[in-house]
PDB file of C-alpha atoms and ligand atoms in Angstrom:
ATOM      1  CA  MET E   1       8.047 -17.260  11.665  1.00 66.00           C
ATOM      2  CA  ALA E   2      10.132 -17.247   8.687  1.00 85.00           C
ATOM      3  CA  PHE E   3       7.894 -17.154   5.126  1.00 96.00           C
ATOM      4  CA  ALA E   4       5.781 -19.942   4.287  1.00 97.00           C
ATOM      5  CA  SER E   5       5.998 -21.811   0.933  1.00 98.00           C
ATOM      6  CA  THR E   6       3.014 -20.345  -1.377  1.00 98.00           C
ATOM      7  CA  LYS E   7       2.793 -23.784  -2.753  1.00 98.00           C
ATOM      8  CA  GLN E   8       2.771 -25.837   0.484  1.00 98.00           C
ATOM      9  CA  LEU E   9      -0.083 -23.379   1.801  1.00 98.00           C
ATOM     10  CA  ALA E  10      -2.238 -23.880  -1.321  1.00 98.00           C
ATOM     11  CA  LEU E  11      -1.594 -27.795  -1.338  1.00 98.00           C
ATOM     12  CA  ASP E  12      -2.595 -27.927   2.424  1.00 97.00           C
ATOM     13  CA  ALA E  13      -5.734 -25.613   1.320  1.00 98.00           C
ATOM     14  CA  ARG E  14      -6.641 -28.115  -1.412  1.00 97.00           C
ATOM     15  CA  ALA E  15      -6.149 -31.082   0.332  1.00 97.00           C
ATOM     16  CA  GLY E  16      -8.482 -29.320   3.342  1.00 97.00           C
ATOM     17  CA  GLY E  17     -11.218 -28.061   1.140  1.00 97.00           C
ATOM     18  CA  TYR E  18     -10.453 -24.466   1.604  1.00 98.00           C
ATOM     19  CA  ALA E  19      -8.736 -21.454  -0.018  1.00 98.00           C
ATOM     20  CA  VAL E  20      -5.967 -19.264   1.015  1.00 98.00           C
ATOM     21  CA  PRO E  21      -6.651 -15.791   0.792  1.00 98.00           C
ATOM     22  CA  ALA E  22      -3.978 -13.639  -1.420  1.00 98.00           C
ATOM     23  CA  VAL E  23      -4.235 -10.051  -0.920  1.00 98.00           C
ATOM     24  CA  ASN E  24      -2.664  -7.107  -2.642  1.00 97.00           C
ATOM     25  CA  ILE E  25      -0.600  -5.191   0.222  1.00 98.00           C
ATOM     26  CA  VAL E  26       0.473  -1.715  -0.636  1.00 98.00           C
ATOM     27  CA  ASP E  27       2.244  -0.682   2.280  1.00 98.00           C
ATOM     28  CA  GLY E  28       3.387  -1.537   6.081  1.00 97.00           C
ATOM     29  CA  ILE E  29       0.203  -0.255   7.133  1.00 98.00           C
ATOM     30  CA  SER E  30      -1.690  -2.915   4.962  1.00 98.00           C
ATOM     31  CA  ILE E  31       0.988  -5.660   5.862  1.00 98.00           C
ATOM     32  CA  ALA E  32       0.550  -5.085   9.433  1.00 98.00           C
ATOM     33  CA  ALA E  33      -3.328  -5.073   9.444  1.00 98.00           C
ATOM     34  CA  ALA E  34      -3.698  -8.304   7.043  1.00 98.00           C
ATOM     35  CA  VAL E  35      -1.190 -10.321   9.192  1.00 98.00           C
ATOM     36  CA  ARG E  36      -2.881  -9.640  12.454  1.00 98.00           C
ATOM     37  CA  ALA E  37      -6.319  -9.911  10.879  1.00 98.00           C
ATOM     38  CA  ALA E  38      -5.562 -13.158   9.571  1.00 98.00           C
ATOM     39  CA  ASP E  39      -3.470 -14.243  13.126  1.00 98.00           C
ATOM     40  CA  ALA E  40      -6.664 -13.426  14.887  1.00 98.00           C
ATOM     41  CA  ALA E  41      -9.002 -15.473  12.274  1.00 98.00           C
ATOM     42  CA  GLY E  42      -6.479 -18.449  12.870  1.00 98.00           C
ATOM     43  CA  SER E  43      -5.803 -18.144   8.849  1.00 98.00           C
ATOM     44  CA  PRO E  44      -2.865 -18.671   6.544  1.00 98.00           C
ATOM     45  CA  ILE E  45      -2.482 -15.655   4.618  1.00 98.00           C
ATOM     46  CA  ILE E  46      -0.468 -14.679   1.556  1.00 98.00           C
ATOM     47  CA  LEU E  47       0.694 -11.380   1.019  1.00 98.00           C
ATOM     48  CA  GLN E  48       1.197 -10.146  -2.419  1.00 98.00           C
ATOM     49  CA  THR E  49       2.033  -7.105  -4.072  1.00 98.00           C
ATOM     50  CA  SER E  50       2.066  -5.628  -7.649  1.00 97.00           C
ATOM     51  CA  VAL E  51       5.362  -4.724  -9.653  1.00 98.00           C
ATOM     52  CA  LYS E  52       4.206  -0.742  -8.885  1.00 97.00           C
ATOM     53  CA  THR E  53       4.431  -1.405  -5.260  1.00 98.00           C
ATOM     54  CA  VAL E  54       8.041  -3.034  -5.715  1.00 98.00           C
ATOM     55  CA  LYS E  55       9.158  -0.346  -7.700  1.00 97.00           C
ATOM     56  CA  TYR E  56       8.229   2.214  -5.319  1.00 98.00           C
ATOM     57  CA  PHE E  57       9.447   0.467  -2.333  1.00 98.00           C
ATOM     58  CA  GLY E  58      12.098  -2.071  -3.310  1.00 98.00           C
ATOM     59  CA  ALA E  59      11.624  -5.741  -2.901  1.00 98.00           C
ATOM     60  CA  ARG E  60      14.059  -5.367   0.197  1.00 98.00           C
ATOM     61  CA  THR E  61      11.696  -3.129   2.078  1.00 98.00           C
ATOM     62  CA  LEU E  62       8.521  -5.216   1.572  1.00 98.00           C
ATOM     63  CA  ALA E  63      10.255  -8.333   2.255  1.00 98.00           C
ATOM     64  CA  ASP E  64      11.517  -6.770   5.655  1.00 98.00           C
ATOM     65  CA  ALA E  65       8.318  -5.294   6.414  1.00 98.00           C
ATOM     66  CA  ALA E  66       6.537  -8.563   5.505  1.00 98.00           C
ATOM     67  CA  ARG E  67       9.302 -10.719   7.382  1.00 98.00           C
ATOM     68  CA  ALA E  68       8.903  -8.613  10.610  1.00 97.00           C
ATOM     69  CA  ALA E  69       4.788  -8.860  10.360  1.00 97.00           C
ATOM     70  CA  ALA E  70       4.998 -12.805  10.015  1.00 97.00           C
ATOM     71  CA  ASP E  71       7.850 -12.905  12.883  1.00 96.00           C
ATOM     72  CA  GLU E  72       5.124 -11.607  15.181  1.00 95.00           C
ATOM     73  CA  ALA E  73       2.167 -14.034  14.111  1.00 96.00           C
ATOM     74  CA  SER E  74       1.554 -17.183  14.660  1.00 96.00           C
ATOM     75  CA  VAL E  75      -0.126 -18.233  11.323  1.00 97.00           C
ATOM     76  CA  PRO E  76       1.973 -18.873   8.249  1.00 97.00           C
ATOM     77  CA  VAL E  77       2.351 -15.977   6.000  1.00 98.00           C
ATOM     78  CA  ALA E  78       3.785 -16.164   2.413  1.00 98.00           C
ATOM     79  CA  LEU E  79       4.949 -13.112   0.557  1.00 98.00           C
ATOM     80  CA  HIS E  80       4.438 -13.364  -3.234  1.00 98.00           C
ATOM     81  CA  LEU E  81       4.798 -11.124  -6.339  1.00 98.00           C
ATOM     82  CA  ASP E  82       1.629 -10.632  -8.467  1.00 98.00           C
ATOM     83  CA  HIS E  83       1.815 -10.443 -12.200  1.00 96.00           C
ATOM     84  CA  CYS E  84       5.227  -9.798 -13.177  1.00 98.00           C
ATOM     85  CA  PRO E  85       6.127  -9.975 -16.915  1.00 97.00           C
ATOM     86  CA  ASP E  86       9.233  -8.485 -16.185  1.00 97.00           C
ATOM     87  CA  ARG E  87      12.147 -10.631 -15.568  1.00 97.00           C
ATOM     88  CA  ALA E  88      14.361  -8.278 -13.476  1.00 98.00           C
ATOM     89  CA  VAL E  89      11.904  -7.883 -11.264  1.00 98.00           C
ATOM     90  CA  ILE E  90      11.219 -11.380 -10.617  1.00 98.00           C
ATOM     91  CA  THR E  91      15.370 -11.857 -10.043  1.00 98.00           C
ATOM     92  CA  GLU E  92      15.093  -9.069  -7.429  1.00 98.00           C
ATOM     93  CA  ALA E  93      12.034 -10.734  -5.548  1.00 98.00           C
ATOM     94  CA  ILE E  94      14.256 -14.068  -5.612  1.00 98.00           C
ATOM     95  CA  ALA E  95      17.168 -11.919  -4.308  1.00 98.00           C
ATOM     96  CA  HIS E  96      15.428 -10.878  -1.206  1.00 97.00           C
ATOM     97  CA  GLY E  97      14.082 -14.003  -0.250  1.00 97.00           C
ATOM     98  CA  TRP E  98      10.313 -13.765  -1.331  1.00 98.00           C
ATOM     99  CA  SER E  99       8.144 -17.079  -1.094  1.00 98.00           C
ATOM    100  CA  SER E 100       6.973 -16.919  -4.806  1.00 98.00           C
ATOM    101  CA  VAL E 101       6.394 -14.971  -8.031  1.00 98.00           C
ATOM    102  CA  LEU E 102       3.700 -14.928 -10.673  1.00 98.00           C
ATOM    103  CA  PHE E 103       5.797 -15.147 -13.951  1.00 98.00           C
ATOM    104  CA  ASP E 104       2.944 -13.497 -16.010  1.00 97.00           C
ATOM    105  CA  ALA E 105       3.752 -14.407 -19.886  1.00 97.00           C
ATOM    106  CA  SER E 106      -0.084 -14.121 -20.971  1.00 94.00           C
ATOM    107  CA  ASP E 107       1.542 -10.901 -23.367  1.00 93.00           C
ATOM    108  CA  ARG E 108       3.947 -13.976 -25.112  1.00 95.00           C
ATOM    109  CA  ASP E 109       2.825 -16.471 -27.860  1.00 95.00           C
ATOM    110  CA  PHE E 110       2.416 -19.853 -26.700  1.00 96.00           C
ATOM    111  CA  GLU E 111       6.264 -21.304 -27.496  1.00 97.00           C
ATOM    112  CA  THR E 112       8.038 -18.074 -26.075  1.00 97.00           C
ATOM    113  CA  ALA E 113       5.815 -18.556 -22.836  1.00 97.00           C
ATOM    114  CA  ARG E 114       6.791 -22.220 -22.324  1.00 97.00           C
ATOM    115  CA  ALA E 115      10.320 -21.068 -23.066  1.00 98.00           C
ATOM    116  CA  GLU E 116      10.621 -18.200 -20.494  1.00 98.00           C
ATOM    117  CA  THR E 117       8.493 -19.974 -17.940  1.00 98.00           C
ATOM    118  CA  ALA E 118      10.817 -22.996 -17.883  1.00 98.00           C
ATOM    119  CA  GLU E 119      13.862 -20.453 -17.404  1.00 98.00           C
ATOM    120  CA  VAL E 120      11.872 -18.669 -14.781  1.00 98.00           C
ATOM    121  CA  THR E 121      11.176 -21.719 -12.827  1.00 98.00           C
ATOM    122  CA  ALA E 122      14.950 -22.849 -12.839  1.00 98.00           C
ATOM    123  CA  GLU E 123      15.968 -19.724 -11.687  1.00 98.00           C
ATOM    124  CA  ALA E 124      13.001 -19.552  -8.779  1.00 98.00           C
ATOM    125  CA  HIS E 125      13.483 -23.168  -8.020  1.00 98.00           C
ATOM    126  CA  ALA E 126      17.663 -22.823  -7.069  1.00 98.00           C
ATOM    127  CA  ALA E 127      16.902 -20.114  -4.609  1.00 98.00           C
ATOM    128  CA  GLY E 128      13.713 -22.161  -3.039  1.00 97.00           C
ATOM    129  CA  VAL E 129      11.073 -19.970  -4.464  1.00 98.00           C
ATOM    130  CA  ASP E 130       7.674 -21.028  -6.083  1.00 98.00           C
ATOM    131  CA  VAL E 131       6.708 -19.954  -9.348  1.00 98.00           C
ATOM    132  CA  GLU E 132       2.725 -19.210 -10.355  1.00 98.00           C
ATOM    133  CA  SER E 133       2.340 -19.517 -14.086  1.00 98.00           C
ATOM    134  CA  GLU E 134      -0.054 -17.357 -16.261  1.00 96.00           C
ATOM    135  CA  ILE E 135       0.120 -18.168 -19.999  1.00 96.00           C
ATOM    136  CA  GLU E 136      -3.475 -17.070 -20.806  1.00 93.00           C
ATOM    137  CA  ASN E 137      -4.955 -13.720 -20.700  1.00 87.00           C
ATOM    138  CA  ILE E 138      -7.167 -13.005 -17.217  1.00 83.00           C
ATOM    139  CA  VAL E 139      -9.227 -10.173 -18.430  1.00 75.00           C
ATOM    140  CA  GLY E 140      -8.633  -6.530 -16.883  1.00 74.00           C
ATOM    141  CA  VAL E 141      -5.881  -4.273 -16.247  1.00 70.00           C
ATOM    142  CA  GLU E 142      -4.268  -4.624 -12.834  1.00 70.00           C
ATOM    143  CA  ASP E 143      -1.846  -1.917 -11.706  1.00 73.00           C
ATOM    144  CA  GLY E 144      -0.883  -1.397 -15.173  1.00 70.00           C
ATOM    145  CA  VAL E 145      -0.333  -5.050 -16.112  1.00 70.00           C
ATOM    146  CA  GLY E 146      -2.676  -7.095 -18.432  1.00 69.00           C
ATOM    147  CA  SER E 147      -5.247  -6.253 -21.030  1.00 65.00           C
ATOM    148  CA  ASP E 148      -9.164  -5.611 -21.800  1.00 66.00           C
ATOM    149  CA  ASP E 149      -8.853  -7.897 -24.488  1.00 64.00           C
ATOM    150  CA  PRO E 150     -10.547 -11.414 -23.940  1.00 60.00           C
ATOM    151  CA  ASN E 151      -8.850 -14.605 -24.707  1.00 61.00           C
ATOM    152  CA  VAL E 152      -5.944 -13.486 -27.167  1.00 77.00           C
ATOM    153  CA  HIS E 153      -4.350 -16.512 -25.531  1.00 88.00           C
ATOM    154  CA  TYR E 154      -6.473 -19.220 -24.501  1.00 89.00           C
ATOM    155  CA  TYR E 155      -5.684 -22.918 -24.540  1.00 94.00           C
ATOM    156  CA  SER E 156      -7.131 -26.325 -24.045  1.00 95.00           C
ATOM    157  CA  ASP E 157      -7.034 -27.951 -20.596  1.00 96.00           C
ATOM    158  CA  GLU E 158      -4.457 -30.218 -21.493  1.00 97.00           C
ATOM    159  CA  ALA E 159      -2.207 -27.824 -23.299  1.00 96.00           C
ATOM    160  CA  LEU E 160      -2.084 -25.653 -20.197  1.00 96.00           C
ATOM    161  CA  VAL E 161      -1.468 -28.359 -17.891  1.00 97.00           C
ATOM    162  CA  GLY E 162       1.279 -29.686 -20.215  1.00 97.00           C
ATOM    163  CA  VAL E 163       2.998 -26.977 -19.942  1.00 97.00           C
ATOM    164  CA  ALA E 164       2.801 -26.623 -16.459  1.00 98.00           C
ATOM    165  CA  ALA E 165       3.930 -29.891 -15.887  1.00 97.00           C
ATOM    166  CA  GLU E 166       6.974 -29.508 -18.010  1.00 98.00           C
ATOM    167  CA  THR E 167       8.218 -26.541 -16.809  1.00 98.00           C
ATOM    168  CA  GLN E 168       7.657 -27.728 -13.203  1.00 98.00           C
ATOM    169  CA  THR E 169       5.147 -24.689 -12.689  1.00 98.00           C
ATOM    170  CA  ASP E 170       4.047 -24.543  -8.764  1.00 98.00           C
ATOM    171  CA  LEU E 171       0.927 -23.095  -9.086  1.00 98.00           C
ATOM    172  CA  ILE E 172      -1.226 -22.117 -12.314  1.00 98.00           C
ATOM    173  CA  ALA E 173      -3.388 -19.054 -12.872  1.00 97.00           C
ATOM    174  CA  PRO E 174      -5.752 -20.264 -15.904  1.00 96.00           C
ATOM    175  CA  ALA E 175      -8.377 -17.953 -17.247  1.00 93.00           C
ATOM    176  CA  LEU E 176     -11.651 -18.865 -15.351  1.00 94.00           C
ATOM    177  CA  GLY E 177     -14.228 -16.231 -16.519  1.00 91.00           C
ATOM    178  CA  THR E 178     -13.077 -14.015 -13.869  1.00 91.00           C
ATOM    179  CA  ALA E 179     -11.678 -10.345 -14.602  1.00 90.00           C
ATOM    180  CA  HIS E 180      -9.568  -7.894 -12.833  1.00 88.00           C
ATOM    181  CA  GLY E 181     -11.298  -4.738 -11.381  1.00 88.00           C
ATOM    182  CA  LEU E 182     -15.274  -4.084 -10.763  1.00 87.00           C
ATOM    183  CA  TYR E 183     -17.443  -6.232 -12.559  1.00 84.00           C
ATOM    184  CA  LYS E 184     -19.669  -4.226 -14.975  1.00 81.00           C
ATOM    185  CA  ALA E 185     -21.594  -7.076 -16.524  1.00 82.00           C
ATOM    186  CA  SER E 186     -22.100 -10.663 -14.730  1.00 84.00           C
ATOM    187  CA  PRO E 187     -19.158 -12.989 -15.158  1.00 87.00           C
ATOM    188  CA  VAL E 188     -19.332 -15.961 -17.098  1.00 89.00           C
ATOM    189  CA  LEU E 189     -17.796 -18.288 -14.394  1.00 92.00           C
ATOM    190  CA  LEU E 190     -15.866 -21.447 -15.684  1.00 94.00           C
ATOM    191  CA  VAL E 191     -16.280 -23.600 -12.469  1.00 96.00           C
ATOM    192  CA  ASP E 192     -16.532 -26.556 -14.595  1.00 96.00           C
ATOM    193  CA  ARG E 193     -13.204 -25.983 -16.027  1.00 97.00           C
ATOM    194  CA  VAL E 194     -11.462 -25.754 -12.545  1.00 97.00           C
ATOM    195  CA  ARG E 195     -12.901 -29.406 -11.960  1.00 98.00           C
ATOM    196  CA  SER E 196     -11.567 -30.308 -15.529  1.00 97.00           C
ATOM    197  CA  LEU E 197      -7.874 -29.034 -14.386  1.00 98.00           C
ATOM    198  CA  ALA E 198      -8.096 -30.424 -10.795  1.00 98.00           C
ATOM    199  CA  ALA E 199      -8.879 -33.992 -12.569  1.00 98.00           C
ATOM    200  CA  LEU E 200      -5.676 -33.501 -14.512  1.00 98.00           C
ATOM    201  CA  THR E 201      -3.414 -32.200 -12.190  1.00 97.00           C
ATOM    202  CA  ASP E 202      -2.342 -31.806  -8.433  1.00 97.00           C
ATOM    203  CA  ILE E 203      -0.862 -28.383  -9.328  1.00 98.00           C
ATOM    204  CA  PRO E 204      -2.485 -25.773  -7.045  1.00 98.00           C
ATOM    205  CA  ILE E 205      -5.170 -23.754  -8.998  1.00 98.00           C
ATOM    206  CA  VAL E 206      -5.496 -19.921  -8.308  1.00 98.00           C
ATOM    207  CA  LEU E 207      -8.609 -17.992  -9.078  1.00 97.00           C
ATOM    208  CA  HIS E 208      -8.087 -14.264  -9.992  1.00 95.00           C
ATOM    209  CA  GLY E 209     -10.250 -11.537 -10.015  1.00 90.00           C
ATOM    210  CA  GLY E 210     -11.891 -12.251  -6.990  1.00 89.00           C
ATOM    211  CA  THR E 211     -13.604  -9.167  -5.591  1.00 89.00           C
ATOM    212  CA  GLY E 212     -17.308  -8.897  -6.449  1.00 90.00           C
ATOM    213  CA  LEU E 213     -17.909 -12.726  -6.674  1.00 94.00           C
ATOM    214  CA  SER E 214     -20.762 -13.708  -4.239  1.00 95.00           C
ATOM    215  CA  PRO E 215     -20.124 -16.500  -1.407  1.00 97.00           C
ATOM    216  CA  GLU E 216     -21.892 -18.952  -3.403  1.00 97.00           C
ATOM    217  CA  GLU E 217     -19.616 -18.439  -6.273  1.00 96.00           C
ATOM    218  CA  PHE E 218     -16.668 -18.667  -4.178  1.00 97.00           C
ATOM    219  CA  ALA E 219     -17.886 -21.793  -2.714  1.00 98.00           C
ATOM    220  CA  ALA E 220     -18.250 -23.632  -5.903  1.00 98.00           C
ATOM    221  CA  PHE E 221     -14.464 -22.242  -7.375  1.00 98.00           C
ATOM    222  CA  ILE E 222     -13.243 -23.615  -3.900  1.00 98.00           C
ATOM    223  CA  ASP E 223     -15.233 -27.052  -3.889  1.00 98.00           C
ATOM    224  CA  ALA E 224     -14.146 -27.265  -7.848  1.00 98.00           C
ATOM    225  CA  GLY E 225     -10.480 -27.385  -6.506  1.00 98.00           C
ATOM    226  CA  VAL E 226      -9.418 -23.444  -6.575  1.00 98.00           C
ATOM    227  CA  SER E 227      -6.898 -23.197  -3.258  1.00 98.00           C
ATOM    228  CA  LYS E 228      -5.418 -19.718  -3.806  1.00 98.00           C
ATOM    229  CA  ILE E 229      -7.804 -16.873  -4.273  1.00 98.00           C
ATOM    230  CA  ASN E 230      -6.722 -13.228  -4.889  1.00 97.00           C
ATOM    231  CA  ILE E 231      -8.185 -10.245  -3.841  1.00 96.00           C
ATOM    232  CA  SER E 232      -7.136  -6.835  -4.653  1.00 95.00           C
ATOM    233  CA  THR E 233      -9.653  -4.208  -5.752  1.00 95.00           C
ATOM    234  CA  GLN E 234     -11.610  -5.028  -2.672  1.00 96.00           C
ATOM    235  CA  LEU E 235      -8.662  -4.155  -0.204  1.00 97.00           C
ATOM    236  CA  LYS E 236      -7.804  -0.730  -2.420  1.00 97.00           C
ATOM    237  CA  LEU E 237     -11.464   0.420  -2.251  1.00 98.00           C
ATOM    238  CA  ALA E 238     -11.209  -0.234   1.683  1.00 98.00           C
ATOM    239  CA  TYR E 239      -7.991   1.346   1.969  1.00 98.00           C
ATOM    240  CA  MET E 240      -8.732   4.356   0.048  1.00 98.00           C
ATOM    241  CA  HIS E 241     -12.317   4.826   1.452  1.00 98.00           C
ATOM    242  CA  SER E 242     -11.469   4.523   5.011  1.00 98.00           C
ATOM    243  CA  ALA E 243      -8.488   7.334   4.310  1.00 98.00           C
ATOM    244  CA  ARG E 244     -11.215   9.671   2.943  1.00 98.00           C
ATOM    245  CA  ASP E 245     -13.439   9.084   5.560  1.00 98.00           C
ATOM    246  CA  HIS E 246     -10.677   9.926   8.030  1.00 98.00           C
ATOM    247  CA  LEU E 247      -9.637  12.788   6.374  1.00 98.00           C
ATOM    248  CA  ALA E 248     -13.071  14.321   5.782  1.00 98.00           C
ATOM    249  CA  GLU E 249     -13.413  13.963   9.546  1.00 98.00           C
ATOM    250  CA  ALA E 250     -10.101  15.573  10.301  1.00 98.00           C
ATOM    251  CA  GLU E 251     -11.012  18.216   8.068  1.00 98.00           C
ATOM    252  CA  ARG E 252     -14.194  18.962   9.939  1.00 98.00           C
ATOM    253  CA  SER E 253     -12.581  18.389  13.649  1.00 98.00           C
ATOM    254  CA  GLY E 254      -9.556  20.154  13.153  1.00 98.00           C
ATOM    255  CA  LYS E 255      -7.698  17.072  14.412  1.00 97.00           C
ATOM    256  CA  TRP E 256      -4.764  15.919  12.062  1.00 98.00           C
ATOM    257  CA  GLU E 257      -3.459  12.640  13.839  1.00 98.00           C
ATOM    258  CA  PRO E 258      -1.320  10.480  11.357  1.00 98.00           C
ATOM    259  CA  VAL E 259      -1.627   7.549  13.567  1.00 98.00           C
ATOM    260  CA  LYS E 260      -5.046   7.661  14.250  1.00 98.00           C
ATOM    261  CA  LEU E 261      -5.575   7.865   9.986  1.00 98.00           C
ATOM    262  CA  PHE E 262      -3.053   4.331  10.158  1.00 98.00           C
ATOM    263  CA  ASP E 263      -5.583   2.723  12.569  1.00 98.00           C
ATOM    264  CA  GLN E 264      -8.360   3.677  10.523  1.00 98.00           C
ATOM    265  CA  ILE E 265      -6.858   2.027   7.722  1.00 98.00           C
ATOM    266  CA  GLY E 266      -5.668  -0.701   9.233  1.00 98.00           C
ATOM    267  CA  ALA E 267      -9.352  -1.697  10.896  1.00 98.00           C
ATOM    268  CA  ALA E 268     -10.618  -1.537   7.243  1.00 98.00           C
ATOM    269  CA  VAL E 269      -8.273  -3.800   5.917  1.00 98.00           C
ATOM    270  CA  GLY E 270      -8.397  -6.168   8.753  1.00 98.00           C
ATOM    271  CA  GLU E 271     -12.089  -6.399   7.829  1.00 98.00           C
ATOM    272  CA  VAL E 272     -11.318  -7.509   4.227  1.00 98.00           C
ATOM    273  CA  ILE E 273      -9.210 -10.148   5.672  1.00 98.00           C
ATOM    274  CA  THR E 274     -11.731 -11.416   8.163  1.00 98.00           C
ATOM    275  CA  GLU E 275     -14.616 -11.502   5.626  1.00 98.00           C
ATOM    276  CA  ASN E 276     -12.713 -13.453   3.162  1.00 98.00           C
ATOM    277  CA  ALA E 277     -10.961 -16.040   5.509  1.00 98.00           C
ATOM    278  CA  THR E 278     -14.624 -16.924   6.618  1.00 98.00           C
ATOM    279  CA  LEU E 279     -15.659 -16.737   2.946  1.00 98.00           C
ATOM    280  CA  PHE E 280     -12.559 -19.088   1.910  1.00 98.00           C
ATOM    281  CA  ARG E 281     -13.108 -21.106   4.803  1.00 98.00           C
ATOM    282  CA  SER E 282      -9.336 -20.677   5.348  1.00 98.00           C
ATOM    283  CA  ALA E 283     -10.280 -19.679   9.293  1.00 98.00           C
ATOM    284  CA  GLY E 284      -8.926 -21.714  12.136  1.00 97.00           C
ATOM    285  CA  LYS E 285      -7.091 -24.003   9.265  1.00 96.00           C
ATOM    286  CA  ALA E 286      -3.774 -22.598  10.248  1.00 92.00           C
ATOM    287  CA  ALA E 287      -2.958 -24.866  13.101  1.00 69.00           C
ATOM    288  CA  ALA E 288      -3.347 -27.558  10.548  1.00 53.00           C
ATOM    289  CA  ALA E 289      -1.028 -26.001   8.023  1.00 50.00           C
ATOM    290  CA  VAL E 290       2.583 -26.840   7.088  1.00 49.00           C
ATOM    291  CA  THR E 291       5.283 -24.265   6.568  1.00 49.00           C
ATOM    292  CA  ALA E 292       8.411 -24.410   4.581  1.00 45.00           C
TER     293      ALA E 292
HETATM  294 ZN1  LIG W   1      -4.541 -11.189 -11.091  1.00 90.65          ZN
END
């Protein structure tokens, strides 16, 4: 089927008390594996990519591969551009029919972030594309975007929701105490902040830096109102570790079969999706989901 609306998937999830897994795919193998696993679990899924991946393959190639996988699936599939401070790349994703983009203005000051977010939502909405907005810093560097400096930009709940409403943002990515990458120390999670934001607005709330949280922590965030959860690092590790294991075995056995490598990577990526669809309670929810 055609791409689903990221905003609609998140709204359905919030109403249904679950969160949609948003996983950072990196190529055709991970796209196919993620969609097949979501289909088998009956879970809606958001495929998302970093700007780095878009720069490698191009927005058209990724959209074509994701659309082909979505066409074979019976669950809703959305394609989302993750953390993008670069307006030219956003325009490229919009031109190739992606479901949504994350305009990352966390490196801009408040007034600039507000003005540019309004411009991006106007451009995206004219093409039927949803916008996730980030104007606060989420700690950690992800594929070259972001900062290890905590809370350079951090605003009141009212200011955050005010900007989102004024700019017609479709989803918001607030600072929630989580970080990108692997945790070196236990994070201080701002579950209460989600509850407070959810009381102020119906705009879906996105949790970044999901890798490494416990099942109880995910449940607390979902119960508080998070409806899209981003998983990047876990998928990267599953991808690379399975490739390493396969290549080590090929070296030992002397058997070099690329498709067997793809199978092993695909199986590892699929397991990540299955696990998260269960943790986020999105498994079995696809039938009820409305697509755009
Ligand atoms: Zn993120």
